[in-house]
CSV table of C-alpha atoms in Angstrom, one decimal:
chain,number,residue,atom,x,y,z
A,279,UNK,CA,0.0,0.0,0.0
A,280,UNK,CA,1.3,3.8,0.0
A,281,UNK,CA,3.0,5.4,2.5
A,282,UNK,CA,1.0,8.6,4.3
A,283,UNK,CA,3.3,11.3,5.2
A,284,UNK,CA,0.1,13.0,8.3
A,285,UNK,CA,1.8,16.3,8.8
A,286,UNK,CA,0.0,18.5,11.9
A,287,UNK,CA,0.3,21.8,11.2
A,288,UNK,CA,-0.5,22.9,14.7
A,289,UNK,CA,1.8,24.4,17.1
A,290,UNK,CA,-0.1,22.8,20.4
A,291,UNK,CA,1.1,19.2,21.4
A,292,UNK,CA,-2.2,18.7,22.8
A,293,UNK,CA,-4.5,20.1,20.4
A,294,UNK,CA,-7.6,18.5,18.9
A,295,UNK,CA,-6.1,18.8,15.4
A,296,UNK,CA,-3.2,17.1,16.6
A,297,UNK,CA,-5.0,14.2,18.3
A,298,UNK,CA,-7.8,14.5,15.6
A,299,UNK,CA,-4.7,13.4,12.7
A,300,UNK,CA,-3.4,10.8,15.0
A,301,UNK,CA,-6.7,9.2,15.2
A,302,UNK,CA,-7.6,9.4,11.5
A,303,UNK,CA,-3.6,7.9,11.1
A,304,UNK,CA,-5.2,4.9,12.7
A,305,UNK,CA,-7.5,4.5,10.5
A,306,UNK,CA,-5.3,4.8,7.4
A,307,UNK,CA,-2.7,2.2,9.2
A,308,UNK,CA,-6.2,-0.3,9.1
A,309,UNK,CA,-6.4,0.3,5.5
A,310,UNK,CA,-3.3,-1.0,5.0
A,311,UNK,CA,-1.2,1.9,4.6
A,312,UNK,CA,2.2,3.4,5.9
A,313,UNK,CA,1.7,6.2,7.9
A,314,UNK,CA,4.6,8.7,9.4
A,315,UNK,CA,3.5,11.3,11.4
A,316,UNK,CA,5.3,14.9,11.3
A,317,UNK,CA,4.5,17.2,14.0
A,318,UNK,CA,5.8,20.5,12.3
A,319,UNK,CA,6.1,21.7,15.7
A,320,UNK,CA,8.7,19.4,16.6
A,321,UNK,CA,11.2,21.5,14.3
A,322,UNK,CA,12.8,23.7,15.9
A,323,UNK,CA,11.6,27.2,15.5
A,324,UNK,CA,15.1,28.9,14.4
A,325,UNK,CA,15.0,26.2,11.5
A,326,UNK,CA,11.5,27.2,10.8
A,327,UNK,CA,11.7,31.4,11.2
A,328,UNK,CA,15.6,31.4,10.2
A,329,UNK,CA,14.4,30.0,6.8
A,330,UNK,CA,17.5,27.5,7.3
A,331,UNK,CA,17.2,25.1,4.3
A,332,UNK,CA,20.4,23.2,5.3
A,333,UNK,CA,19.3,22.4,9.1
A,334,UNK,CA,18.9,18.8,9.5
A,335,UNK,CA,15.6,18.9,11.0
A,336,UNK,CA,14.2,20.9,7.7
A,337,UNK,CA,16.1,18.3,5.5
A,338,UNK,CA,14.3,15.4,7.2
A,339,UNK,CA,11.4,17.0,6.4
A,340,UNK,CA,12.2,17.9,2.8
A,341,UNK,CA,12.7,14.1,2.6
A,342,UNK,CA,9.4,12.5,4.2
A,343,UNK,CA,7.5,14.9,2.0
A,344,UNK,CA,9.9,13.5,-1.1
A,345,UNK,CA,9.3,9.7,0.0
A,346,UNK,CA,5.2,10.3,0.2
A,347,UNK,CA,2.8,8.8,-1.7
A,348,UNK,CA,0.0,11.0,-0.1
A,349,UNK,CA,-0.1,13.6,2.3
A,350,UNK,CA,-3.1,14.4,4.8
A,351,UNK,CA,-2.5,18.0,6.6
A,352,UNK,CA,-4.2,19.0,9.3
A,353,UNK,CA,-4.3,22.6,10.4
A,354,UNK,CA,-6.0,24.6,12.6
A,355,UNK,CA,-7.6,27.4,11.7
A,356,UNK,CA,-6.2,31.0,13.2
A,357,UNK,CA,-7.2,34.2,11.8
A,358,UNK,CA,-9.2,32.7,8.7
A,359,UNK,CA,-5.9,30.9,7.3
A,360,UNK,CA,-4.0,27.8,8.2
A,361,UNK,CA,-1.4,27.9,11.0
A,362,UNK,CA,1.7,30.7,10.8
A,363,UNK,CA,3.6,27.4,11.8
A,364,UNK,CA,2.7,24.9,9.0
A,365,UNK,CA,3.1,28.0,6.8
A,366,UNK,CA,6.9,28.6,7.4
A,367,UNK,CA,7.6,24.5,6.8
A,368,UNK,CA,6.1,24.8,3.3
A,369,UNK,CA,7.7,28.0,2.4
A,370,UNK,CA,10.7,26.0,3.4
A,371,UNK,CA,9.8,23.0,1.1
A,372,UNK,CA,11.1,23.0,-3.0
A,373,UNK,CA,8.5,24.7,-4.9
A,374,UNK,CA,7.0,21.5,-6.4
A,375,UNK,CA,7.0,19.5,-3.4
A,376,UNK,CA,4.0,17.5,-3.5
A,377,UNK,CA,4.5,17.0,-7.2
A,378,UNK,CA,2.6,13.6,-7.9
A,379,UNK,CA,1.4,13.6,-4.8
A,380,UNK,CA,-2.2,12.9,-3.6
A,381,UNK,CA,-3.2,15.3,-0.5
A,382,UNK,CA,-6.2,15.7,2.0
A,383,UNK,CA,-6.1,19.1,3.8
A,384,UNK,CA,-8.0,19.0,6.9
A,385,UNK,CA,-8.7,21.9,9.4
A,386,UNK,CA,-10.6,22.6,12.9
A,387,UNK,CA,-11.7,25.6,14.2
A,388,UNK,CA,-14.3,27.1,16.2
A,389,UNK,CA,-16.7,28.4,14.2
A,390,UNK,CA,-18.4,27.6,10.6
A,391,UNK,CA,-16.7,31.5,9.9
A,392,UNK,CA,-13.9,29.7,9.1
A,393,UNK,CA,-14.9,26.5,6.9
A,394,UNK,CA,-13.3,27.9,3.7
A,395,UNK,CA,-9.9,28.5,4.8
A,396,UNK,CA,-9.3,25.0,3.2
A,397,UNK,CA,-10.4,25.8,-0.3
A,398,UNK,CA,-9.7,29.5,-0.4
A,399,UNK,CA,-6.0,29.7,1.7
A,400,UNK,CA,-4.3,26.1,2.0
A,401,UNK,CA,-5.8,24.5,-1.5
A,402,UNK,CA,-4.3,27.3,-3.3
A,403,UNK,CA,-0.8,26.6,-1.7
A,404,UNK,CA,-1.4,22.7,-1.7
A,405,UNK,CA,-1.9,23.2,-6.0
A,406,UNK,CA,1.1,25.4,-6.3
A,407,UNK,CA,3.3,23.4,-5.1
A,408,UNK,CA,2.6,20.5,-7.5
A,409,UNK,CA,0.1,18.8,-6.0
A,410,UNK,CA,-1.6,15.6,-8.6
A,411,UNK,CA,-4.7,15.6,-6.8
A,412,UNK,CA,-6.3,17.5,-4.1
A,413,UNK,CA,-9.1,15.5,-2.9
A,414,UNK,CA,-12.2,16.9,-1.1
A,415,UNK,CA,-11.1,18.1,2.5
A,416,UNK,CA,-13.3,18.7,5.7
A,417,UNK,CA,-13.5,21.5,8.4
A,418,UNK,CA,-14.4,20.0,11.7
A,419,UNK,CA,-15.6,21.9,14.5
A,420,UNK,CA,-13.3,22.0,17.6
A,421,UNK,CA,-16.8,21.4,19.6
A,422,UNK,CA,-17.0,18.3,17.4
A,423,UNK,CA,-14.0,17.0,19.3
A,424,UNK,CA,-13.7,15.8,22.5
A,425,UNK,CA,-10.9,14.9,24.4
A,426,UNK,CA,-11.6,12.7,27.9
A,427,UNK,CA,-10.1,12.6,31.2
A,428,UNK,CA,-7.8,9.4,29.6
A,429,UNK,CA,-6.5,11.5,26.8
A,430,UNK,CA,-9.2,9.0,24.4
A,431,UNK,CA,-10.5,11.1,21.4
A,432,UNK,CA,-14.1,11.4,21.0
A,433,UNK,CA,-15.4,12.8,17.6
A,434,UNK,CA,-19.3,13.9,17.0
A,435,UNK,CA,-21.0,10.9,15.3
A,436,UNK,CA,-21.5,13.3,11.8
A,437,UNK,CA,-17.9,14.6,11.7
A,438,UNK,CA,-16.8,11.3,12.2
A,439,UNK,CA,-19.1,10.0,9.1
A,440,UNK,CA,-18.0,13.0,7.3
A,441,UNK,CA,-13.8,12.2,7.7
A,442,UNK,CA,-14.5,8.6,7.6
A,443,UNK,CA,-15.7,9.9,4.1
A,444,UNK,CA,-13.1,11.9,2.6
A,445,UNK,CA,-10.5,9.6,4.3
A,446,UNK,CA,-11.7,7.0,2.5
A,447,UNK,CA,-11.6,8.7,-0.9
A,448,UNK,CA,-8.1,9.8,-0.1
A,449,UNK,CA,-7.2,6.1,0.1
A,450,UNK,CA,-9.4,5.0,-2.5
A,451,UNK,CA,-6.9,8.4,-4.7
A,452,UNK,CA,-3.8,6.4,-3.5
A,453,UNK,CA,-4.4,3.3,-5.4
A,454,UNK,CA,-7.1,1.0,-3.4
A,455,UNK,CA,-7.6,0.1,0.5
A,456,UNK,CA,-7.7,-3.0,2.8
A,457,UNK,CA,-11.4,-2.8,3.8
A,458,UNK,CA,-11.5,-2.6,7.6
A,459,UNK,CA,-14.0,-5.6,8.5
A,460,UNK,CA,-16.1,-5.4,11.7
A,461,UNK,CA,-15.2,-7.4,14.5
A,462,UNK,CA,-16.9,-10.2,14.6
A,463,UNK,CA,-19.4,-10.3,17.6
């Protein structure tokens, strides 16, 4: 199957973005793909705001993006854009990037104010940078989300249907899927 490169373009460790992406990861992994996480907060910040092309940590990246077969990136939303964060990594990446590649933005937010931020700030980027298909994304609510006590991730039964959705298209974009079968009861 292809390998996922599920890049978090939030700059909280704890965020429902963050948590939202590792959860959908899951998912992919059951479908029988590779997936590699990239917290793009994890690099560190002079690399990112320096615009330091040859630091290791922005090399690394430059390479999972290269080794890719699809991309999911998850932002939140801030300001009616995707995150000043996940905005310096890609004007750190070569200009065609995601050339060939297959890519699902996501974003949350807290309000339906900012639902097309995906179509009319990242999907412009996403395209730009050589993208071979950008398939449907989906703006989740952050009230949609729900983190427990445990850390467990709790999503609202029609956001769930609705990522389960365009997940599933972004697989089916990447050449096919394992179909997840139900346990048996």
């Amino acid at each position: 199957m292809a390998t996922v490169l599920s890049v978090s373009g939030s700059p909280s460790a704890s965020s429902r973005t963050n948590r939202l992406l590792r959860h959908l990861d899951t998912r992919l992994t059951a479908q029988g793909h590779q997936v590699v996480p990239l917290d793009v907060r994890t690099i560190p910040a002079e690399a990112l705001l320096g615009a330091d092309f040859r630091h290791p940590a922005i090399i690394e990246a430059t390479e999972l993006f290269g080794r890719a077969d699809g991309i999911v990136i998850g932002t939140p939303v801030y300001k009616a854009a995707y995150s000043g964060v996940l905005k310096a990594l890609l004007d750190l990446l070569p200009q065609y990037a995601l050339g060939g590649k297959t890519v699902l933005p996501l974003a949350t937010g807290g309000t339906t104010a900012h639902v097309l931020a995906i179509d009319y700030a990242l999907r412009p980027v996403l395209s730009s940078m050589g993208a071979r298909h950008i398939v449907q994304g989906w703006f989740t609510l952050d009230k949609d989300i729900t983190v427990g006590g445990d850390g467990g991730l709790t999503v609202a039964a029609a956001a769930d249907e609705a990522l389960t959705q365009v997940l599933d298209q972004f697989s089916d974009a990447l050449g096919g899927r394992t179909p997840i079968l139900a346990a048996a009861g």
